[in-house]
mmCIF file of C-alpha atoms in Angstrom:
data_model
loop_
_atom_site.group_PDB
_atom_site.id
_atom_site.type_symbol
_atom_site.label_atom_id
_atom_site.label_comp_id
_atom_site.label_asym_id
_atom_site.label_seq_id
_atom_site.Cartn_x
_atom_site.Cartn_y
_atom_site.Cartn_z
ATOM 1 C CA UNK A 1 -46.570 -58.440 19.450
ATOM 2 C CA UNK A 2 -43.298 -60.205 19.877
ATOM 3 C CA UNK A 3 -41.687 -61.418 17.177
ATOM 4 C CA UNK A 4 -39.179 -63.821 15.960
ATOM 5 C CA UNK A 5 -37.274 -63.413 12.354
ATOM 6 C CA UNK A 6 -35.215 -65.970 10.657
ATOM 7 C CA UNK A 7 -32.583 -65.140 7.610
ATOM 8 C CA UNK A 8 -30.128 -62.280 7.756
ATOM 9 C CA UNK A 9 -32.099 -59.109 8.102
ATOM 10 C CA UNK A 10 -30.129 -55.997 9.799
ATOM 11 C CA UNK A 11 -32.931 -53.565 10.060
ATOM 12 C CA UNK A 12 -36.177 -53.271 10.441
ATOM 13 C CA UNK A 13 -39.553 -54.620 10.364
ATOM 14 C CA UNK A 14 -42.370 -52.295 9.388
ATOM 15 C CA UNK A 15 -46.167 -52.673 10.336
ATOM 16 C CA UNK A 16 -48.665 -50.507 8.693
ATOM 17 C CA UNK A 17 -52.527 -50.859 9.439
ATOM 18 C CA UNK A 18 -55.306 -48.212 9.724
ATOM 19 C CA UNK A 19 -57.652 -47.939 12.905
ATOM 20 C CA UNK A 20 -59.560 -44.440 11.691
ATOM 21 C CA UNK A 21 -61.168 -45.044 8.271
ATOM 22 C CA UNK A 22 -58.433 -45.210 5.686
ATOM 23 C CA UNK A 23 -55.350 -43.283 7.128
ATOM 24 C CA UNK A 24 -52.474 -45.236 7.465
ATOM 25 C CA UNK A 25 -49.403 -45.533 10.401
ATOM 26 C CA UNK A 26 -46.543 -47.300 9.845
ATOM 27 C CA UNK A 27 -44.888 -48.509 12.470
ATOM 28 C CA UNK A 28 -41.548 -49.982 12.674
ATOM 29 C CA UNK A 29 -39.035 -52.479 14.899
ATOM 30 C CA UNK A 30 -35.417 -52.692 14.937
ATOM 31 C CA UNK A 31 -34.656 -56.238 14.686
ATOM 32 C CA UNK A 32 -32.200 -57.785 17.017
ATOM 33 C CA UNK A 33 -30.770 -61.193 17.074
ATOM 34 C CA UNK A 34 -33.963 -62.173 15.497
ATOM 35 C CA UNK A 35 -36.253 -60.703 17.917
ATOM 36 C CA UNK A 36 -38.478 -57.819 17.553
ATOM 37 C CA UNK A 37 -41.839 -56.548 19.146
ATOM 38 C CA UNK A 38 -44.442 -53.958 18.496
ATOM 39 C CA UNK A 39 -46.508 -52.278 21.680
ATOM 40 C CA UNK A 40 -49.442 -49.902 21.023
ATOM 41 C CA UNK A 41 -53.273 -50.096 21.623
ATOM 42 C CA UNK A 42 -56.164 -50.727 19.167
ATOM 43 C CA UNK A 43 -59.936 -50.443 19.224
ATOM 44 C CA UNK A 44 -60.564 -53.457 17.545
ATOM 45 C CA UNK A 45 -59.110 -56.120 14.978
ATOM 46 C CA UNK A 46 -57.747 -54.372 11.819
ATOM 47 C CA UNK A 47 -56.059 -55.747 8.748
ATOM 48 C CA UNK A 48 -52.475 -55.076 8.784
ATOM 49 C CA UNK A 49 -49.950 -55.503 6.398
ATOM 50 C CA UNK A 50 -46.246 -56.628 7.478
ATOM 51 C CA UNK A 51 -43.145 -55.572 5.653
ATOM 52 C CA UNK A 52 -39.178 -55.574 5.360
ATOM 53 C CA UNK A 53 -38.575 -52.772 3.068
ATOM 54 C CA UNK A 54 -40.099 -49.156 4.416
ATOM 55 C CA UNK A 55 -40.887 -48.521 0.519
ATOM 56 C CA UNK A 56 -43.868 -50.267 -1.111
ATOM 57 C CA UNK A 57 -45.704 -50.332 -4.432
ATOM 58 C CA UNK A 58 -47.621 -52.520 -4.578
ATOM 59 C CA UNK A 59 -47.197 -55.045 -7.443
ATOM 60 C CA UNK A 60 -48.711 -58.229 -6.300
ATOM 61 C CA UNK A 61 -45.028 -59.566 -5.818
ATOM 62 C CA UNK A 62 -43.601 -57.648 -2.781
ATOM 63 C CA UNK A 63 -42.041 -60.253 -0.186
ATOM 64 C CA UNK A 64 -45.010 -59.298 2.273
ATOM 65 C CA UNK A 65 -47.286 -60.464 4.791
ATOM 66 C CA UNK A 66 -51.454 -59.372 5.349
ATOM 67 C CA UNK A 67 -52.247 -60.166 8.891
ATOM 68 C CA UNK A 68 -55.157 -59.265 10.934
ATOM 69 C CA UNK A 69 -53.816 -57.979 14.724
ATOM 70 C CA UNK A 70 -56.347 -57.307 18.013
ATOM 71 C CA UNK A 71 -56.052 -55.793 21.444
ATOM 72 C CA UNK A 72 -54.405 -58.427 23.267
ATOM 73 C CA UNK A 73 -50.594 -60.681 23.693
ATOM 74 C CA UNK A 74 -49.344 -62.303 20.078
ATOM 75 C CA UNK A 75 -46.632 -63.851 18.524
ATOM 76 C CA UNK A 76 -45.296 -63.490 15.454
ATOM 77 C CA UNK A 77 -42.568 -65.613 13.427
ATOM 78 C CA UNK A 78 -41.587 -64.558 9.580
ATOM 79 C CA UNK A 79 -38.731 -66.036 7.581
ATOM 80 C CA UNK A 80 -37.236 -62.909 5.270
ATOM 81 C CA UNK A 81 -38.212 -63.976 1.459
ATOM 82 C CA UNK A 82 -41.112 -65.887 2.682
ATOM 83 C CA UNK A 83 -43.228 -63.398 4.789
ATOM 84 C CA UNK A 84 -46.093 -64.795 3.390
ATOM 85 C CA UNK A 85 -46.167 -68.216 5.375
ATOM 86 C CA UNK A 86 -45.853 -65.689 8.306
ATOM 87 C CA UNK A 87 -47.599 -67.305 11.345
ATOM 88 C CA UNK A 88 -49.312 -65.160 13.911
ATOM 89 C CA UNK A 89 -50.414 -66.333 16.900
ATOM 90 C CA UNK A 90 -53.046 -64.888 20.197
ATOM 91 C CA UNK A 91 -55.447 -63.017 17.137
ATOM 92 C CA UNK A 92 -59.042 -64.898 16.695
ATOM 93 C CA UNK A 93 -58.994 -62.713 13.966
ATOM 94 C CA UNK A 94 -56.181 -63.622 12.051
ATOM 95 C CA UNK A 95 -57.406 -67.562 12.627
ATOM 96 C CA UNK A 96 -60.518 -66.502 10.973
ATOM 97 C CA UNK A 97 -58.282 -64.345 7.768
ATOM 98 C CA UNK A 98 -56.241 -68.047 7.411
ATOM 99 C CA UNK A 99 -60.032 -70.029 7.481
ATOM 100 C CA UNK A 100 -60.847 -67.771 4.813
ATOM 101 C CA UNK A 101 -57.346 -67.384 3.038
ATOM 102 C CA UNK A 102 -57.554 -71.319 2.796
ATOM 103 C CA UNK A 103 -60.739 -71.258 0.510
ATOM 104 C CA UNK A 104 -58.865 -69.219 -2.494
ATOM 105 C CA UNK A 105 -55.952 -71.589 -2.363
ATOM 106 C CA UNK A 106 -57.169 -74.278 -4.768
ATOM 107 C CA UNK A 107 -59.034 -71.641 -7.493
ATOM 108 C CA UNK A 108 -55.312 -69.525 -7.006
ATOM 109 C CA UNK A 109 -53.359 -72.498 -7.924
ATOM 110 C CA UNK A 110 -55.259 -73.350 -10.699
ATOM 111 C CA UNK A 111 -54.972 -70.136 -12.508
ATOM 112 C CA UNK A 112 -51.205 -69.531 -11.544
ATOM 113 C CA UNK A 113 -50.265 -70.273 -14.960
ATOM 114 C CA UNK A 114 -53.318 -68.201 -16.334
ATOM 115 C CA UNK A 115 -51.777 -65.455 -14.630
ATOM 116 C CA UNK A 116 -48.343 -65.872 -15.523
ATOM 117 C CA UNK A 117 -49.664 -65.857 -19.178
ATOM 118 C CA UNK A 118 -51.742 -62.720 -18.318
ATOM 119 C CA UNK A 119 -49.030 -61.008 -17.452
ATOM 120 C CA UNK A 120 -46.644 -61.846 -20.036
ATOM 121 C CA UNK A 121 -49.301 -60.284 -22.456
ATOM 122 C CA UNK A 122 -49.874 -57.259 -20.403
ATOM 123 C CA UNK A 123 -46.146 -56.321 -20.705
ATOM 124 C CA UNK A 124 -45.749 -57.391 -24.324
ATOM 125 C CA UNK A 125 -48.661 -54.990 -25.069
ATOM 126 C CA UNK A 126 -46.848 -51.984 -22.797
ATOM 127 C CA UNK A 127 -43.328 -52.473 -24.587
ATOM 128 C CA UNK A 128 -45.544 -52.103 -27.739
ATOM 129 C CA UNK A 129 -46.892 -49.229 -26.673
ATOM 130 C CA UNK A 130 -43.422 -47.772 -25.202
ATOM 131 C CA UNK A 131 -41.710 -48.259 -29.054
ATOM 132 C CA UNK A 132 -44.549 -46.958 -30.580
ATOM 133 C CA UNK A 133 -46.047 -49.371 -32.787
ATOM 134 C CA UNK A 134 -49.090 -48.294 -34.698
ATOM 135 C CA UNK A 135 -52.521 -48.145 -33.323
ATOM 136 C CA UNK A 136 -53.138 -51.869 -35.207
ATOM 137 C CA UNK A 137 -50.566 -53.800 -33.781
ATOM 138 C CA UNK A 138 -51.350 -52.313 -30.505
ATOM 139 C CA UNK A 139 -54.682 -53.367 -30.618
ATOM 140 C CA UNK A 140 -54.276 -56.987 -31.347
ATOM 141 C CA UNK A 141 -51.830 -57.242 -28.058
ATOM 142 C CA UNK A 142 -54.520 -55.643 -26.078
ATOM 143 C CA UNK A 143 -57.070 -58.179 -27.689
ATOM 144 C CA UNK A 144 -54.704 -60.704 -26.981
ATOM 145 C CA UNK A 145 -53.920 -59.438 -23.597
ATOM 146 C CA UNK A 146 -58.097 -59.156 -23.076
ATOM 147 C CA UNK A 147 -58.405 -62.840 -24.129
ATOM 148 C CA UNK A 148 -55.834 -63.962 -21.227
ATOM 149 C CA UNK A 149 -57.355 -62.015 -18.626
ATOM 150 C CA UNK A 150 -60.938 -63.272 -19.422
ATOM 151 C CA UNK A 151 -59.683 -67.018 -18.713
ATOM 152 C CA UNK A 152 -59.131 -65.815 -15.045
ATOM 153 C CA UNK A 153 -62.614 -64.586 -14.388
ATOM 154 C CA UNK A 154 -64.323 -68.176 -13.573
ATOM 155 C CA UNK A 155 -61.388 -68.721 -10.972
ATOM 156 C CA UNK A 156 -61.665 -64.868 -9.605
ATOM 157 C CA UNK A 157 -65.895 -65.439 -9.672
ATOM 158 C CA UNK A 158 -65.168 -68.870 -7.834
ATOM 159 C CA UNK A 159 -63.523 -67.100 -5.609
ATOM 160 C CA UNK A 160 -65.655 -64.206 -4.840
ATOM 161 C CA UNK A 161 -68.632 -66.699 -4.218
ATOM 162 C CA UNK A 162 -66.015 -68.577 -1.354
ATOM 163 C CA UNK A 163 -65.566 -65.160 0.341
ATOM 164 C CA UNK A 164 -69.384 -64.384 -0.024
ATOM 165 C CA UNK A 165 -70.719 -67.698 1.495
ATOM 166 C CA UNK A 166 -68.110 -67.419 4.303
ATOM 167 C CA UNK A 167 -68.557 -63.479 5.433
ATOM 168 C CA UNK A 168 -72.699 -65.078 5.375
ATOM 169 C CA UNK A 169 -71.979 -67.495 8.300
ATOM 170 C CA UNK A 170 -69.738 -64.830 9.702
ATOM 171 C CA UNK A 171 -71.283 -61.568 10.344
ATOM 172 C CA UNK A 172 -69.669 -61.005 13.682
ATOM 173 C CA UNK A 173 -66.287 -61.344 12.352
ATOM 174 C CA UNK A 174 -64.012 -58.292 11.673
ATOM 175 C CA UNK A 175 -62.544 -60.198 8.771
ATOM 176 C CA UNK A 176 -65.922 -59.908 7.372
ATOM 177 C CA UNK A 177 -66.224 -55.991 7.886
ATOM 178 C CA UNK A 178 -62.657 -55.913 6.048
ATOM 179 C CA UNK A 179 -62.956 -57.817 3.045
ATOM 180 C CA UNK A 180 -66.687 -56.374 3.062
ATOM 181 C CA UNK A 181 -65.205 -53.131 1.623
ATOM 182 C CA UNK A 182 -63.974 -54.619 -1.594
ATOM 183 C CA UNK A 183 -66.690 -56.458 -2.538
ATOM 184 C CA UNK A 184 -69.984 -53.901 -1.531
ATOM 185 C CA UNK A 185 -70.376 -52.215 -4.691
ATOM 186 C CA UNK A 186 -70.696 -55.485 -6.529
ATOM 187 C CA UNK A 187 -72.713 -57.357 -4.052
ATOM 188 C CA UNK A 188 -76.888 -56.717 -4.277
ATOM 189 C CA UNK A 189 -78.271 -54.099 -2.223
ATOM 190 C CA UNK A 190 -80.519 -56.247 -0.298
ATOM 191 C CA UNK A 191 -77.643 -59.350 0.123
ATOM 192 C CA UNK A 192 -75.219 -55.853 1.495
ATOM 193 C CA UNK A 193 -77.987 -54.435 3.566
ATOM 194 C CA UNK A 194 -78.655 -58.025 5.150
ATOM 195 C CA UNK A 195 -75.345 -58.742 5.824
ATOM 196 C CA UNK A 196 -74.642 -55.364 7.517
ATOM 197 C CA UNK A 197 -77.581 -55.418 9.523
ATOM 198 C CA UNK A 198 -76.535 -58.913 10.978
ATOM 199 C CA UNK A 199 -72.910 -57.125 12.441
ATOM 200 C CA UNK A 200 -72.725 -56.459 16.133
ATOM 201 C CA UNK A 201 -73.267 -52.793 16.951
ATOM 202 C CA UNK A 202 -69.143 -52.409 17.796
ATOM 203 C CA UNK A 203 -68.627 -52.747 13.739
ATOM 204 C CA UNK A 204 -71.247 -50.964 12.097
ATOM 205 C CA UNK A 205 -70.451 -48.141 15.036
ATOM 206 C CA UNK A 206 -66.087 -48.411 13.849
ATOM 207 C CA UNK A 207 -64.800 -46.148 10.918
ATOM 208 C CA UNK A 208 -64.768 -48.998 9.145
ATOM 209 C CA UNK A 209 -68.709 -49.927 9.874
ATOM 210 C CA UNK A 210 -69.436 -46.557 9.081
ATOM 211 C CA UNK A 211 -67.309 -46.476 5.873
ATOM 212 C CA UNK A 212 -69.590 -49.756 4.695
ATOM 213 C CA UNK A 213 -73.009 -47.935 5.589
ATOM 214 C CA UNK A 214 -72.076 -44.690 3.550
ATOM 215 C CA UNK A 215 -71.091 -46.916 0.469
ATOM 216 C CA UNK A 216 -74.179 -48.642 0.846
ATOM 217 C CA UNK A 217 -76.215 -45.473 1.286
ATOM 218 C CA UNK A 218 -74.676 -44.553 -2.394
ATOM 219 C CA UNK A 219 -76.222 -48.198 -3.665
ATOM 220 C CA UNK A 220 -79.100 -47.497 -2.218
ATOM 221 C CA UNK A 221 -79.315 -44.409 -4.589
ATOM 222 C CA UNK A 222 -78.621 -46.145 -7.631
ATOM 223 C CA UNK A 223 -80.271 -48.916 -7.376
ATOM 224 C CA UNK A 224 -83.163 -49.918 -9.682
ATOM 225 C CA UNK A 225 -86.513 -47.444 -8.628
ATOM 226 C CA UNK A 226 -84.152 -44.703 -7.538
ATOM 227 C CA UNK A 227 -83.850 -41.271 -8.422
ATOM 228 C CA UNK A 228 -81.016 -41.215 -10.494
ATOM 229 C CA UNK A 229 -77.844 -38.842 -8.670
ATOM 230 C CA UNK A 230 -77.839 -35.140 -10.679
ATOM 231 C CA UNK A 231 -74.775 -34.677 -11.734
ATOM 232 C CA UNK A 232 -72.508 -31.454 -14.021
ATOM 233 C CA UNK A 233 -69.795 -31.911 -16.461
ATOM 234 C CA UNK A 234 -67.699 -30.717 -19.376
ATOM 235 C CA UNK A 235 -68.591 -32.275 -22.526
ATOM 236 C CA UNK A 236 -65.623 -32.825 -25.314
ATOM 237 C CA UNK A 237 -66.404 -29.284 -26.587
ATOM 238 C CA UNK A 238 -65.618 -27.908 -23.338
ATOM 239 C CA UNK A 239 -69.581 -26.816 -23.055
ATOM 240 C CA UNK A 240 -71.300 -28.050 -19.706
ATOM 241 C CA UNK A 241 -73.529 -30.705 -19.471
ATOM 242 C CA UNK A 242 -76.150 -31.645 -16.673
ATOM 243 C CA UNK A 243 -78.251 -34.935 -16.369
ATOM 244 C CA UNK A 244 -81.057 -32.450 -15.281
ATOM 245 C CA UNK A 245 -80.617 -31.312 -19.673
ATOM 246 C CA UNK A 246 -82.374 -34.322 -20.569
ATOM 247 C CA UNK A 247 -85.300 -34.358 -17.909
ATOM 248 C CA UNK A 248 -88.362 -36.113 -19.611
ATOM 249 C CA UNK A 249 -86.157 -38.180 -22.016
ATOM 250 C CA UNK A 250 -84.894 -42.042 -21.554
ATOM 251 C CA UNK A 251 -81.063 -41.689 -21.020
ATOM 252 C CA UNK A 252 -78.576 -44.740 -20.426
ATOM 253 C CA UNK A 253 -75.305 -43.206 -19.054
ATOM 254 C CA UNK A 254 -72.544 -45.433 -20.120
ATOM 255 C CA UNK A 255 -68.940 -45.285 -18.505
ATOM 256 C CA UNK A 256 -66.426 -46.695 -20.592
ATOM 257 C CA UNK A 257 -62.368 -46.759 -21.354
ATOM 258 C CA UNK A 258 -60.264 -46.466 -24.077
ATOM 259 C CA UNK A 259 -58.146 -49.425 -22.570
ATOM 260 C CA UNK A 260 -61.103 -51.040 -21.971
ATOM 261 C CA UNK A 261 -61.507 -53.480 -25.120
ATOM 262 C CA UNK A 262 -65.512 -54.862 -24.126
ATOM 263 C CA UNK A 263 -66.555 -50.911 -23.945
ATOM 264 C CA UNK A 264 -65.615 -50.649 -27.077
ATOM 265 C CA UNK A 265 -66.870 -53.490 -29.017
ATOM 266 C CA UNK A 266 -69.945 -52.566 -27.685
ATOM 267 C CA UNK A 267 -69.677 -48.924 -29.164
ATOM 268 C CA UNK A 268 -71.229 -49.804 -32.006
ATOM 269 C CA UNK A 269 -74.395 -51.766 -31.158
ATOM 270 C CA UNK A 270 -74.760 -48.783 -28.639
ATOM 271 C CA UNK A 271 -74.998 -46.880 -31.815
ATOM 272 C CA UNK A 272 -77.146 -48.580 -33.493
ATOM 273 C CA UNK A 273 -79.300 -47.910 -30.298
ATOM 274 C CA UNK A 274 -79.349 -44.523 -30.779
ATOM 275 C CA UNK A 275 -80.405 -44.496 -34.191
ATOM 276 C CA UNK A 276 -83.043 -46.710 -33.550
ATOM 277 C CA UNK A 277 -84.762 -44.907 -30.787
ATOM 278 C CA UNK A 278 -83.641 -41.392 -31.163
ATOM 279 C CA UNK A 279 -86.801 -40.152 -32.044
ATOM 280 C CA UNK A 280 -88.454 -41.728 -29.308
ATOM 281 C CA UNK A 281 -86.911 -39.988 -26.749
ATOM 282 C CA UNK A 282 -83.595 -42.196 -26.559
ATOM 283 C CA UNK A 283 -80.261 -40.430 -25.220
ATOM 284 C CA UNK A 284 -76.959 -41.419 -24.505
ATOM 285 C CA UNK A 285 -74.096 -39.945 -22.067
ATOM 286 C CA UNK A 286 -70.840 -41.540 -22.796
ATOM 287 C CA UNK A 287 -68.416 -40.819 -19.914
ATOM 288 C CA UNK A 288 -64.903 -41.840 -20.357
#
């Protein structure tokens, strides 16, 4: 990869990508006169992330750049604050990432303000928290907080349904593979097991093909008709507690959060549940 910077930048560039399952490398480049390059070899396409700054957490903020590189010659040319109009050049791959990028941009813009207003009530609620208001007012910023956040889920949705009807047409793709891994355990079985069955034999044989079919293996044994996965715990009085306890009764096991404000509305009617159908044969295991 040669590269070309513009702005005043006296350091380095860093590249960090994966090519077995989910360890990381981060490579770096020395940039001088605004020229850089990166040499190494690859198996295939991976996602890559580009960066100025050697430290990262991850906000959503970070002057940063997701590209996908491939075995082969490309060019790269990034303007410091603005590394994500970064333009990479010589990668199919990252051609297809950009065909794909392009189909969030109008549902992204649209909720840019939504966000902005998401955010503003997520930190009101933690500087509540941090001063130590009462459980009350904290509860109202969270609703409030809730509220803001639940405006964004058509535009997220829209999105998700953009990525799904693309990866569809593009099974071959690694870009598919990629994004694949963030959106299996909400995809149906049979739409996941379709789509992975359609990838060439080089993907599905890659760490991350393999990564996809043992996530999908785990769907497979929880979806609807399956034996449900035996599991052990502590329960709150420190006793332990096995699904294989309540053989021969009709259990719901509900995972839930305190922070989560939907879990608990629904606390109650799961109550109500209970007392309904206890004598029936009804149980519930709450995991938090």
């Amino acid at each position: 990869i040669k590269g070309t910077l513009k702005g005043n930048h006296n350091g380095y560039v860093y590249l960090m990508y994966s090519t077995e399952g989910r360890s990381q490398k981060m490579d770096s480049s020395l940039v001088k006169n605004g020229h850089f390059s990166f040499s190494g070899e690859l198996p295939n396409p991976v996602s890559a992330t580009l960066l100025l700054e050697k430290v990262w957490a991850w906000t959503g903020k970070e002057d940063m750049a997701r590209l996908f590189i491939e075995p082969g010659k490309m060019k790269l040319s990034i303007t410091k604050g603005n590394l994500k109009a970064a333009t990479l050049t010589g990668s199919v791959s990252q051609k297809e990432n950009m065909e794909l990028d392009a189909l969030s941009a109008g549902p992204r813009e649209k909720m840019k303000s939504l966000s902005d207003a998401y955010d503003k009530a997520n930190e009101e609620y933690i500087a509540a928290r941090k001063a130590g208001k009462d459980e009350a007012a904290l509860e109202k910023l969270k609703e409030k907080a809730t509220e803001a956040k639940d405006k964004l889920d058509p535009f997220y949705e829209e999105m998700r349904a953009n990525t799904l009807s693309w990866m569809k047409q593009h099974p071959a793709s690694w870009v598919t593979a990629s994004n694949m891994r963030w959106y299996v355990s909400s995809m149906k079985l049979q739409e996941s097991e379709e789509l992975y069955e359609k990838m060439p034999e080089a993907i599905r044989q890659s760490p991350i093909g393999q990564e996809l079919k043992k996530e999908i293996d785990g769907l497979r044994m929880g979806s609807p008709g399956s034996k449900a996965h035996v599991f052990s715990k502590k329960d709150i009085n420190g006793q332990d507690l096995s699904l294989t306890d309540f053989k021969g009764k009709y259990v719901l096991v509900d995972f839930w959060a305190s922070w989560c404000v939907p879990c608990r509305k629904g606390n109650p009617h799961l109550l109500s549940l209970y007392s309904k159908y206890k004598d029936k044969g009804f149980e519930i295991i709450g995991i938090s």
